[in-house]
Coordinates of C-alpha atoms in Angstrom, one line a residue:
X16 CA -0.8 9.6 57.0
X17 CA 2.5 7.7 56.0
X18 CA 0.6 6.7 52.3
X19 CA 0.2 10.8 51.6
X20 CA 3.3 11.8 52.8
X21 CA 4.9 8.8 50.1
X22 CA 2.5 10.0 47.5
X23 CA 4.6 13.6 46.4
X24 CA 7.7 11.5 46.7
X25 CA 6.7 8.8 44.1
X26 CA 5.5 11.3 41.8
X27 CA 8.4 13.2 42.1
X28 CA 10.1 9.9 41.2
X29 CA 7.7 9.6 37.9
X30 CA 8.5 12.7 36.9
X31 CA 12.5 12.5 37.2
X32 CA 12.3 9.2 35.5
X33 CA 9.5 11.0 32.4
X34 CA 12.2 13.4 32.0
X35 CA 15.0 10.8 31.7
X36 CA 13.3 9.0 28.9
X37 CA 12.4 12.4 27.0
X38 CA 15.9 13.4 27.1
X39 CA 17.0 9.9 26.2
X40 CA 14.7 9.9 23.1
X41 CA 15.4 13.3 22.4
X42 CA 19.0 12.7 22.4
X43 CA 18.6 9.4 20.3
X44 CA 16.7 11.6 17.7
X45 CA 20.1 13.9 17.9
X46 CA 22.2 11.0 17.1
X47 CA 20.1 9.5 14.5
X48 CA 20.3 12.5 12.7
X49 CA 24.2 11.9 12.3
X50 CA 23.8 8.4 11.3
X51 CA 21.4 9.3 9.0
X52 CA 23.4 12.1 7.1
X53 CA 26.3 9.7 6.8
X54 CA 24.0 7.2 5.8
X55 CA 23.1 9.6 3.1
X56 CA 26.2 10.7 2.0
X57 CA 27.3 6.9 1.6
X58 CA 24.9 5.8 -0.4
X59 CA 25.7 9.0 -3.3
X60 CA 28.5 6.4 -4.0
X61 CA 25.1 3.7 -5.1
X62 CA 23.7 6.7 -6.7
X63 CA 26.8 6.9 -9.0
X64 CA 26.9 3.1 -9.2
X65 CA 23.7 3.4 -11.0
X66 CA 24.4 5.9 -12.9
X67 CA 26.9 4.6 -14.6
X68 CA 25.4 1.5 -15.5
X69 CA 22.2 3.6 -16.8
X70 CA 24.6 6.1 -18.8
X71 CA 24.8 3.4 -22.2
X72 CA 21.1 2.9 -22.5
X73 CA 19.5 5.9 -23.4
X74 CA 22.8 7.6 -25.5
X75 CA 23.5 4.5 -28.1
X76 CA 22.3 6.2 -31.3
X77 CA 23.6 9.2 -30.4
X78 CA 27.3 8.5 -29.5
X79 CA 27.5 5.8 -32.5
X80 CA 25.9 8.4 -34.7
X81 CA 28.2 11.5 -33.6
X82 CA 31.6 9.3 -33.2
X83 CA 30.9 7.3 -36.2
X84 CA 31.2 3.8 -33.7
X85 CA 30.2 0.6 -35.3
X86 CA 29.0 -2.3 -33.5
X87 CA 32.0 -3.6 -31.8
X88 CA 33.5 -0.4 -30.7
X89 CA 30.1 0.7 -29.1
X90 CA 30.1 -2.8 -27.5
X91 CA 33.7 -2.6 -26.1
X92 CA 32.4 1.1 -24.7
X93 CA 29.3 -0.5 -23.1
X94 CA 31.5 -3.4 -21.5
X95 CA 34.5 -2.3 -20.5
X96 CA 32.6 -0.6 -17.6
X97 CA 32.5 -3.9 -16.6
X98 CA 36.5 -4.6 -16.8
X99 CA 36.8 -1.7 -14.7
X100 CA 34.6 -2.7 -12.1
X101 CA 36.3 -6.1 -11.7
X102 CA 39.4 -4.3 -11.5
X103 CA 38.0 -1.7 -8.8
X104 CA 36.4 -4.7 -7.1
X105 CA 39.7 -6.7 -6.6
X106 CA 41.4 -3.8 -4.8
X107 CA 38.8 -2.5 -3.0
X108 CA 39.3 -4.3 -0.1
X109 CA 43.0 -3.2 0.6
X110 CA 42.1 0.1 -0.3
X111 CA 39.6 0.6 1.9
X112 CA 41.7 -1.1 4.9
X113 CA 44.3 0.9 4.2
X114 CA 43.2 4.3 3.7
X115 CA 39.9 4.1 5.7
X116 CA 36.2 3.9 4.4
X117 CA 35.8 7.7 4.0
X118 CA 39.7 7.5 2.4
X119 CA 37.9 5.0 -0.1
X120 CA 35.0 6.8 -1.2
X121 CA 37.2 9.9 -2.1
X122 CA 39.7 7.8 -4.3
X123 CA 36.2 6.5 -5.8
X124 CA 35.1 10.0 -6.8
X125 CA 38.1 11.0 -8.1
X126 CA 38.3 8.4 -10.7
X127 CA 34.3 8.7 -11.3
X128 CA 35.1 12.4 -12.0
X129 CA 38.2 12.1 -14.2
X130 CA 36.6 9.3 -16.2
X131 CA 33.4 11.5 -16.7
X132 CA 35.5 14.2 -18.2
X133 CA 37.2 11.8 -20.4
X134 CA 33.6 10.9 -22.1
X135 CA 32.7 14.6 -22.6
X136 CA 35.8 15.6 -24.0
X137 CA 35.8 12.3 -26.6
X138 CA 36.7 12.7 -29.8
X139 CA 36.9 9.0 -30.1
X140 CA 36.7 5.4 -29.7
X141 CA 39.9 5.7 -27.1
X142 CA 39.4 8.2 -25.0
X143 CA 35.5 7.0 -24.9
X144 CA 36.8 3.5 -23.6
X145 CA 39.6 5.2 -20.9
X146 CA 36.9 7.2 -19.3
X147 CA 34.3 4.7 -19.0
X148 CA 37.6 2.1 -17.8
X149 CA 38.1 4.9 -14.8
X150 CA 34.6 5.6 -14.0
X151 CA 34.1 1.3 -13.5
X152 CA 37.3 1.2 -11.8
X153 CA 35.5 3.8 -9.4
X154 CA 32.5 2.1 -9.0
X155 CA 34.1 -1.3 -8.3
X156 CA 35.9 0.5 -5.3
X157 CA 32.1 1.9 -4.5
X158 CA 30.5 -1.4 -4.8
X159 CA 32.5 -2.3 -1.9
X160 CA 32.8 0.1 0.5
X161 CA 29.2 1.7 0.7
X162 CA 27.6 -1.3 2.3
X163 CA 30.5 -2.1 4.6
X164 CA 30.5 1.7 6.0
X165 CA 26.5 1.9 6.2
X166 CA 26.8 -1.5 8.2
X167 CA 29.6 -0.7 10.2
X168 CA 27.9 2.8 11.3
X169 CA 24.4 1.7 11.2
X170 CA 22.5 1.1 14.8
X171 CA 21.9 -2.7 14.7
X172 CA 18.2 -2.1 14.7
X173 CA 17.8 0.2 11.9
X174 CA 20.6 -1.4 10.0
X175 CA 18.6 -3.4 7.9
X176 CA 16.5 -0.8 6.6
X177 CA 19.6 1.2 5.6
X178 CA 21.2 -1.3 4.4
X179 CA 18.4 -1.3 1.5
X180 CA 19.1 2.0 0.8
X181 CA 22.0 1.0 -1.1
X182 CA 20.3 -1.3 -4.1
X183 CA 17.9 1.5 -3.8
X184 CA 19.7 4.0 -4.7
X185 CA 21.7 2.3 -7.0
X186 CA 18.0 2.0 -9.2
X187 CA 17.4 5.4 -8.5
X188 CA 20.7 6.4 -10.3
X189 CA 20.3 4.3 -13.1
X190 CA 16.6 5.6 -13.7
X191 CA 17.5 9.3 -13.5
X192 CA 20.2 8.3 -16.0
X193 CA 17.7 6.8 -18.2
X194 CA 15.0 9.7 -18.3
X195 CA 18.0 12.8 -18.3
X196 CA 18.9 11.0 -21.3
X197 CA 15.8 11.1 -23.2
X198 CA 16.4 14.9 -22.9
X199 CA 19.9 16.0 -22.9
X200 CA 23.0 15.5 -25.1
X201 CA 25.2 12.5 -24.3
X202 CA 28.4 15.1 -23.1
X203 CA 25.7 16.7 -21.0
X204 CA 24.9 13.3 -19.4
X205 CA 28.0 12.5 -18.7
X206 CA 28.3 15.8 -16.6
X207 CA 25.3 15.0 -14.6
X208 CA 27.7 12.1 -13.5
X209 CA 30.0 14.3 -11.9
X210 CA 27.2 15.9 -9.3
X211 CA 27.1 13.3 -6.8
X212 CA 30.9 12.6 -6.6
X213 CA 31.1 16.6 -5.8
X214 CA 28.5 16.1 -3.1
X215 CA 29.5 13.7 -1.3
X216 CA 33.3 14.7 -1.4
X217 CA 31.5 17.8 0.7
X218 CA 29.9 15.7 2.5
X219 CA 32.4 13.6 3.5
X220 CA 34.1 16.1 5.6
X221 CA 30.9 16.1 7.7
X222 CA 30.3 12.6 8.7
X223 CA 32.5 10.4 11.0
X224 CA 35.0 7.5 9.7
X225 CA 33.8 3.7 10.7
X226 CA 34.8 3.1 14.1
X227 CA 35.5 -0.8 13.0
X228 CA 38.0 1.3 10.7
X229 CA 39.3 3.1 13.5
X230 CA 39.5 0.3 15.7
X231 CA 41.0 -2.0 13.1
X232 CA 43.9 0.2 12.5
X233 CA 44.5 1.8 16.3
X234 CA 43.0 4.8 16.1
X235 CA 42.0 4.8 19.5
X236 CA 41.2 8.5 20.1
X237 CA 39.4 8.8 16.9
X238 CA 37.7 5.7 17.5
X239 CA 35.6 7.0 20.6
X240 CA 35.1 10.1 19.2
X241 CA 33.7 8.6 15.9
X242 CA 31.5 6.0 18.5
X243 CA 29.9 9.6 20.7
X244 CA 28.7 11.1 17.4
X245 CA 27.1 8.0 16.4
X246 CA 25.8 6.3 19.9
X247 CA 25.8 9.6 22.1
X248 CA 26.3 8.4 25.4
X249 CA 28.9 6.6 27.7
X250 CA 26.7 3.5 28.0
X251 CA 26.0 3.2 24.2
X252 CA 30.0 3.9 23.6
X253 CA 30.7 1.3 26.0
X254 CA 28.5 -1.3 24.6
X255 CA 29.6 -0.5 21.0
X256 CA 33.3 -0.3 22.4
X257 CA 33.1 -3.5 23.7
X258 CA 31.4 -5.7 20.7
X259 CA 33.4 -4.1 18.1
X260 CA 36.7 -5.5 20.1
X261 CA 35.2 -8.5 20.5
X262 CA 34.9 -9.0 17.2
X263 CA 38.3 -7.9 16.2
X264 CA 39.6 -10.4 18.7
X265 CA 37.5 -13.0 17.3
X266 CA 39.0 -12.0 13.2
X267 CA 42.6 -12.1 14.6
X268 CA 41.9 -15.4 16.2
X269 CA 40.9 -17.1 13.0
X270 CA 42.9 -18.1 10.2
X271 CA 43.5 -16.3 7.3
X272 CA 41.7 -18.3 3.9
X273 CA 42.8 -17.8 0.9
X274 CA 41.0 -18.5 -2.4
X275 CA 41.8 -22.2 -2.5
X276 CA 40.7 -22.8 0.7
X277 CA 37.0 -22.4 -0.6
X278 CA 37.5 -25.5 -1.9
X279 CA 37.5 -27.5 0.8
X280 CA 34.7 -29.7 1.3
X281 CA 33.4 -28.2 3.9
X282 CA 32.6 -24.9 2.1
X283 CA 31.9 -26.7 -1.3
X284 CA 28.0 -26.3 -0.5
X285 CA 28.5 -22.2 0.4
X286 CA 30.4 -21.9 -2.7
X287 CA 28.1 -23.5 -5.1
X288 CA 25.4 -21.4 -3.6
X289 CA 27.0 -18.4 -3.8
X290 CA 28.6 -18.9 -7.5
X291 CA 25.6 -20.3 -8.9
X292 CA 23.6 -17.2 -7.8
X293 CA 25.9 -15.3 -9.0
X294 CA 26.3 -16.4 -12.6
X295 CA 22.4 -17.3 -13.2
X296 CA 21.8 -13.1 -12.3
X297 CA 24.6 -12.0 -14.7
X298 CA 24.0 -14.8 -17.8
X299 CA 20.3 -13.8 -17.4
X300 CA 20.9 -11.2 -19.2
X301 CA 20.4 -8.1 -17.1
X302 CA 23.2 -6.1 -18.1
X303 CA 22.2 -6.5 -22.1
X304 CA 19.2 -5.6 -21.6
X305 CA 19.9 -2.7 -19.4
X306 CA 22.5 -1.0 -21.6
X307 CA 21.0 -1.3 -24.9
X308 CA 17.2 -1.1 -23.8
X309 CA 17.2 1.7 -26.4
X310 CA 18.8 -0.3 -29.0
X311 CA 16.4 -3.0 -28.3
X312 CA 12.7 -1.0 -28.6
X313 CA 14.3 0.1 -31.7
X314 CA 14.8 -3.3 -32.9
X315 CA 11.0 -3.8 -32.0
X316 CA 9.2 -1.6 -33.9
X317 CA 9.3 1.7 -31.4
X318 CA 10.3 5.1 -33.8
X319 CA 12.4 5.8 -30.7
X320 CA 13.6 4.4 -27.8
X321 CA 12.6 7.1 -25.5
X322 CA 9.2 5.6 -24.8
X323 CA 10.7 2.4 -23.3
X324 CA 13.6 4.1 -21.7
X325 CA 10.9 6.3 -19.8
X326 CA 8.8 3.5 -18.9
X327 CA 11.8 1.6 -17.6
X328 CA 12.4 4.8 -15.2
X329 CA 9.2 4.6 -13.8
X330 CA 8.4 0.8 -13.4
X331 CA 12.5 0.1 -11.5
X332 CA 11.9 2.3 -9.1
X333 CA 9.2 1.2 -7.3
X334 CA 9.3 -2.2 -7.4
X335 CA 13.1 -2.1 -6.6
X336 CA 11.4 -0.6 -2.8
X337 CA 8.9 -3.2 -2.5
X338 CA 11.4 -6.1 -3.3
X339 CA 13.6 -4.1 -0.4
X340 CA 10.5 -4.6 1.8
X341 CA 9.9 -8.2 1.0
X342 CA 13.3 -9.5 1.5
X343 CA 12.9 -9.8 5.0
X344 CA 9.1 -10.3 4.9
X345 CA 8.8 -13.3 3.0
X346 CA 12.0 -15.3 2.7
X347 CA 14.7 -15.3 0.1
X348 CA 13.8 -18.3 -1.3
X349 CA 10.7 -17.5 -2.5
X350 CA 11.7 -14.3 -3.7
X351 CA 14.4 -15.9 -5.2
X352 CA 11.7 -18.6 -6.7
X353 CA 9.2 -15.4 -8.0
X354 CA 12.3 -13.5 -9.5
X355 CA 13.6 -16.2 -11.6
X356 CA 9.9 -17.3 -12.7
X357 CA 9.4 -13.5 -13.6
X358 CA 12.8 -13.3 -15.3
X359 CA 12.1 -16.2 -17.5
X360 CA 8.2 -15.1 -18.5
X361 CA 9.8 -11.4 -19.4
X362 CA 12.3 -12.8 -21.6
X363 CA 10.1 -15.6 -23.1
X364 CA 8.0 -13.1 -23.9
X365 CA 10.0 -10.8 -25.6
X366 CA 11.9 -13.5 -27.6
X367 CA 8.2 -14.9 -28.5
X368 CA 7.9 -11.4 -30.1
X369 CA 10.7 -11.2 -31.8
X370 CA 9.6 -14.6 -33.6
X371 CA 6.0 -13.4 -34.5
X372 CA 8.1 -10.2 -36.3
X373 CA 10.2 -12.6 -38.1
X374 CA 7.1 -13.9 -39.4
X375 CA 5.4 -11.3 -40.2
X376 CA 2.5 -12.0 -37.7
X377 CA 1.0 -9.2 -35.5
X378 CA 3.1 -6.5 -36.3
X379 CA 1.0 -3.5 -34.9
X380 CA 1.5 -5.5 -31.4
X381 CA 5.1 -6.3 -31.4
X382 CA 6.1 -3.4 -29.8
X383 CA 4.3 -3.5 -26.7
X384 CA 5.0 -7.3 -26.4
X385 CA 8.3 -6.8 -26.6
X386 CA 8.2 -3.7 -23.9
X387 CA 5.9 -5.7 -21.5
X388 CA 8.3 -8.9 -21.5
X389 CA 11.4 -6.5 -20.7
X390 CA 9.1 -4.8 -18.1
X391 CA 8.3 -7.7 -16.6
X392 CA 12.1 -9.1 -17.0
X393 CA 13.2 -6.0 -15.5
X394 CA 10.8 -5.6 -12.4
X395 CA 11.2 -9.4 -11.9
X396 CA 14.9 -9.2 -11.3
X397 CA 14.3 -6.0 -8.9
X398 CA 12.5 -7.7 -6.4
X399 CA 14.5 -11.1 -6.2
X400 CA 17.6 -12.1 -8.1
X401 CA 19.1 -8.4 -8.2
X402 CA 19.4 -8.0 -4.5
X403 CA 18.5 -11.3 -2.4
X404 CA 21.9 -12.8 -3.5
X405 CA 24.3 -10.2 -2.6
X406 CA 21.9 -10.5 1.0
X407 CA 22.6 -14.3 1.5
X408 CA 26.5 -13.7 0.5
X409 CA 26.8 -11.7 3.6
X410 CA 25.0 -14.6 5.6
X411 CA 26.2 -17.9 4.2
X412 CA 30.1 -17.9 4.4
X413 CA 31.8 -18.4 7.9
X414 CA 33.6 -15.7 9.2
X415 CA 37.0 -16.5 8.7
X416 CA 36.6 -17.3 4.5
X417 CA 34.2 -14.1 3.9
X418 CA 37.2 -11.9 2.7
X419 CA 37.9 -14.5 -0.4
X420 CA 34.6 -15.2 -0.7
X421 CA 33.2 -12.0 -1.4
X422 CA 36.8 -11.6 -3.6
X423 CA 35.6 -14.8 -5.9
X424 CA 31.7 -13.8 -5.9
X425 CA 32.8 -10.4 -7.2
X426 CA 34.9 -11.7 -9.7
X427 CA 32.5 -14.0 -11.1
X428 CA 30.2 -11.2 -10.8
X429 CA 31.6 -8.6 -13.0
X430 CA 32.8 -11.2 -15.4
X431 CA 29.3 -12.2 -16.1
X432 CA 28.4 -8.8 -16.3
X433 CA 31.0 -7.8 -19.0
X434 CA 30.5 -11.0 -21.0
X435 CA 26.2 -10.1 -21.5
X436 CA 27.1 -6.3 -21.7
X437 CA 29.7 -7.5 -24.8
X438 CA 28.1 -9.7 -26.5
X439 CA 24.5 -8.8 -26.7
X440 CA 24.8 -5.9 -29.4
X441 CA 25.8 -9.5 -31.5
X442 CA 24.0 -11.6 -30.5
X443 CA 21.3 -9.2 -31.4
X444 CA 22.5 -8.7 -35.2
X445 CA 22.1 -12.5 -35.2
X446 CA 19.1 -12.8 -33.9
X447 CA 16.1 -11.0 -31.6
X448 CA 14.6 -13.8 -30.6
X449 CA 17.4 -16.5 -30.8
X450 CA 19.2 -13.8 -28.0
X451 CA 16.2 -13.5 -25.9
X452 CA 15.7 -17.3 -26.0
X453 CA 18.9 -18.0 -25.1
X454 CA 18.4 -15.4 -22.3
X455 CA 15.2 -17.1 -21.0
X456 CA 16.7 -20.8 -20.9
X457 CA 19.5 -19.0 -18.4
X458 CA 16.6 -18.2 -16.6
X459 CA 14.7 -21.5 -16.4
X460 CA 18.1 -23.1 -15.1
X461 CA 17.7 -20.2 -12.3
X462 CA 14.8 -21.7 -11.4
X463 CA 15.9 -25.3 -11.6
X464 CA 19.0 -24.4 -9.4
X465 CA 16.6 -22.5 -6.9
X466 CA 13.8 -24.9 -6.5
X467 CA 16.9 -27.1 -5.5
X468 CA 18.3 -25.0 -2.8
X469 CA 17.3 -26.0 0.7
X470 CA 15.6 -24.0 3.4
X471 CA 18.8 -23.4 5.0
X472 CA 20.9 -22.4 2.3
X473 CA 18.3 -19.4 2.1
X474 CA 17.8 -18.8 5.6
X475 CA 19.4 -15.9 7.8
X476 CA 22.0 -18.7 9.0
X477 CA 25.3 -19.1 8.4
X478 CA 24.8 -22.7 8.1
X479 CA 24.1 -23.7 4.3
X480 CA 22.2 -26.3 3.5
X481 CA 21.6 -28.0 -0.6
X482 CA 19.2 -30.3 -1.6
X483 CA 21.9 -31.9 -3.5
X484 CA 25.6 -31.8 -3.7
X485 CA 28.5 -31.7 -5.8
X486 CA 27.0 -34.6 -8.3
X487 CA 23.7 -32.6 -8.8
X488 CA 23.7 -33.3 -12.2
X489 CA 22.6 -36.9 -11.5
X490 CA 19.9 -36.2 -9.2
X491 CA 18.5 -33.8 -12.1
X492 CA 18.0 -36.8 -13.8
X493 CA 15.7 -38.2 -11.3
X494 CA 13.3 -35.2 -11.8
X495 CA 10.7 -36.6 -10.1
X496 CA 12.5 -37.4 -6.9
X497 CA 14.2 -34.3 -6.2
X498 CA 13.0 -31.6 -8.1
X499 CA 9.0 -30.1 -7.9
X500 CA 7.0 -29.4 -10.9
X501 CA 8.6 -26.3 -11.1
X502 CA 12.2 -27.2 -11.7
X503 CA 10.6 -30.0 -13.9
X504 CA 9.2 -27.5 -16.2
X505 CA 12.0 -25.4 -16.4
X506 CA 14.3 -28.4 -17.3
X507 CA 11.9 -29.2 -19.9
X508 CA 11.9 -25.7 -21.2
X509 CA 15.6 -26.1 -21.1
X510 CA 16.1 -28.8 -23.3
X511 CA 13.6 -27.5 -26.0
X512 CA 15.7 -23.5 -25.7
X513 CA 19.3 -26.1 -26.9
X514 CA 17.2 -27.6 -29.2
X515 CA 15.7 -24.4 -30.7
X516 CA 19.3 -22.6 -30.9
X517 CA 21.1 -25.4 -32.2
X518 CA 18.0 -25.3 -34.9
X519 CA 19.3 -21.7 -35.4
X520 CA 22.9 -22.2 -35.7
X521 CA 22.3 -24.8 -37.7
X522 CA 23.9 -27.6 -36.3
X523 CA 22.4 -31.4 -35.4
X524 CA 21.9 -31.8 -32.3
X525 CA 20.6 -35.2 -30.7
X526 CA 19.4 -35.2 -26.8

């Protein structure tokens, strides 16, 4: 008798409890939808990131041929992008303290906008160069912020996958860029540019500001407002509430680094990681390759560039998603390892190419050699060296240094960049395959410099770890002791690309 008369009360229970965890998720699926549109409306700034970078490509023979630009003055164009960026780069961080996140992404469209303009209303050299200056200094500020408000708003379980979203849609902008230009005008082009700054200004007004913002500058009310449209309710907010103060404390408890402080032996090993990354994915070429790929397929034997350009579209896309996936999946060292390996083939390949046209040998194949080894360059640096080392920047520097870190890493970063973007449209007139060459030896030292890098230093830890130290250059010698076959072979290959372009410039040169 007393077990039935329990039985309607527990499932009475059940049922309350059901109901509960059906509002719960229903009310969670509310939320996500917020974090989600902001999400979305962030990463437009990626969007225009990439279309920028992708803008040079696929207009080259048109702009030199309608402005009458030589060489150099097309280079300066394609480069100073680069100039801008650094410049965008080195204030983003105050600018985004001091006006907010959201503050920072409307700055950011503004100069994308007016330096879009600028380029459709060129009649020249100068006023070509000051809009693309404006639209870099834009995406420099963009660079910045769009990760740090996607992880600052971002649940901590789905913030990884968003957080992908950004090199994502920084590829997707670039590829858009790249087939819309096999089709329109390059004033039209630069138009196009302007749509996503216009969308997400809209879009902006819809979406909350960073409650780290908020917090950070004692916005109380706004703050727990901004935290119930992202976490819903009090027991989220509370939780939220409570870590992101925690972690405020913990940034005004440490002391402020400066740039020298890197220095210090105890970050030496973070540093060298970090730089050395850095410069081996910019002096691999990438940014050459990418804003003259038109140029180049020209150079190979293509009637137009367009076929290239298109392939390019479709090939960055999807291997940009899967190298998203893989980060996480299968370590960033061996990404990092497969990258730099596929980096090196692509652009072995293509200078290999090159050679054979010098001499006359296979000409009816030179074309899709040379296509195939930027393909493969291309796609190579998607999944590894494109994104894994912006990942392990965010997880190798303590706390307390990551403000001038990331301010050094993002210098070295865009000066790389502007130096392959400059020089390449030369080094090209030089020579095809001395450029590529040079290019793939970068590439082999990538590998080298990766196969040396410990499990730690490209772990999820903070703690960096290198298989050698400041005086690496001695323990290169000792190949067989601290470096595996495949950072043997890449030295080797090393040696013989110094040889080769000391051959070509025509200097002795004695090992």
């Amino acid at each position: 008798m007393k077990a039935e008369m329990k039985e309607p009360l527990l499932e009475h229970i059940n049922i309350k409890d059901e109901d509960c965890k059906f509002h719960k998720e229903s009310n969670r699926k509310g939320l996500l939808k917020v974090v989600f549109l902001s999400t979305f409306v962030a990463v437009l700034g990626s969007y225009e990131f990439g279309s920028c970078m992708g803008y040079s490509a696929p207009v080259q023979a048109a702009i030199t041929k309608d402005l009458d630009l030589s060489v150099a003055e097309f280079s300066v164009f394609g480069s100073i992008l680069n100039v801008g960026s650094m410049i965008g780069a080195i204030t983003s961080g105050r600018i985004a303290d001091f006006v907010g996140r959201k503050g920072a992404m409307r700055i950011s469209c503004a100069f994308s906008i007016t330096g879009w303009i600028a380029i459709y209303f060129s009649k020249g050299a100068l006023l070509l160069d000051v809009g693309r200056v404006l639209s870099g200094y834009g995406i420099g500020i963009f660079a910045y912020v769009v990760p740090i408000y996607v992880a600052e708003i971002a649940p901590k379980d789905l913030r990884g996958g968003l957080a992908t979203l950004n090199q994502l849609m920084i590829v997707i902008g670039g590829s858009v860029a790249f087939l819309a230009g096999t089709a329109l005008t390059w004033r039209l082009l630069a138009l196009t540019g302007i749509i996503p700054c216009l969308i997400q200004l809209v879009g902006l007004i819809f979406i909350p500001e960073s409650p780290r913002w908020l917090a950070k500058a004692g916005h109380q009310k706004q703050f727990y407002d901004a935290l119930r449209r992202l976490y819903g309710d009090d027991d989220n907010v509370s939780h939220e509430a409570a870590e992101i103060q925690d972690y405020m404390q913990t940034l005004e408890h440490q002391p402020k680094a400066s740039m020298l402080d890197l220095f210090q032996r105890k970050y030496m090993q973070s540093v060298i990681v970090g730089v050395g990354l850095m410069m081996f994915q910019q002096f691999g070429g990438v940014n050459g390759v990418g804003f003259y790929a038109s140029e180049t397929f020209t150079s190979a034997g293509f009637s137009s560039g367009k076929i290239g350009i298109i392939a390019f579209a479709c090939v960055m896309i999807p291997i940009t998603a899967v190298g998203a996936f893989l980060v996480d999946n299968c370590g960033r060292k061996p990404l990092l390892l497969v990258s730099s390996v596929g980096t090196f083939f692509g652009c072995f390949l293509a200078g290999m190419s090159f050679l054979l046209k010098e001499h006359n040998l296979f000409q009816e194949w030179i074309p899709l050699f040379v296509l195939c080894g930027t393909l493969i360059f291309m796609g190579s640096f998607s999944i590894g060296m494109g994104a894994v080392p912006w990942v392990l920047m965010s997880e190798i520097f303590p706390i307390n240094v990551k403000g001038a870190a990331g301010s050094l890493v993002n210098l070295v970063h865009w000066f790389g960049a502007w130096a392959v973007s400059y020089t390449f449209n030369f080094l090209m007139d030089w020579s095809p395959s001395g450029t590529f060459f040079l290019y793939s030896g970068v590439c082999a030292a990538s590998v080298l410099f990766v196969s040396t890098l410990s499990k730690k230093a490209t772990s999820r830890s903070s703690k960096v770890g290198l298989q050698f130290p400041v005086d690496c250059i001695t323990r290169f010698v000792k190949v067989g002791k601290y470096v595996d076959w495949v950072g043997a072979g890449a030295l080797v290959y090393l040696i013989a690309v110094l040889e080769y372009l000391a051959a070509k410039v025509q200097f002795l040169f004695f090992l």
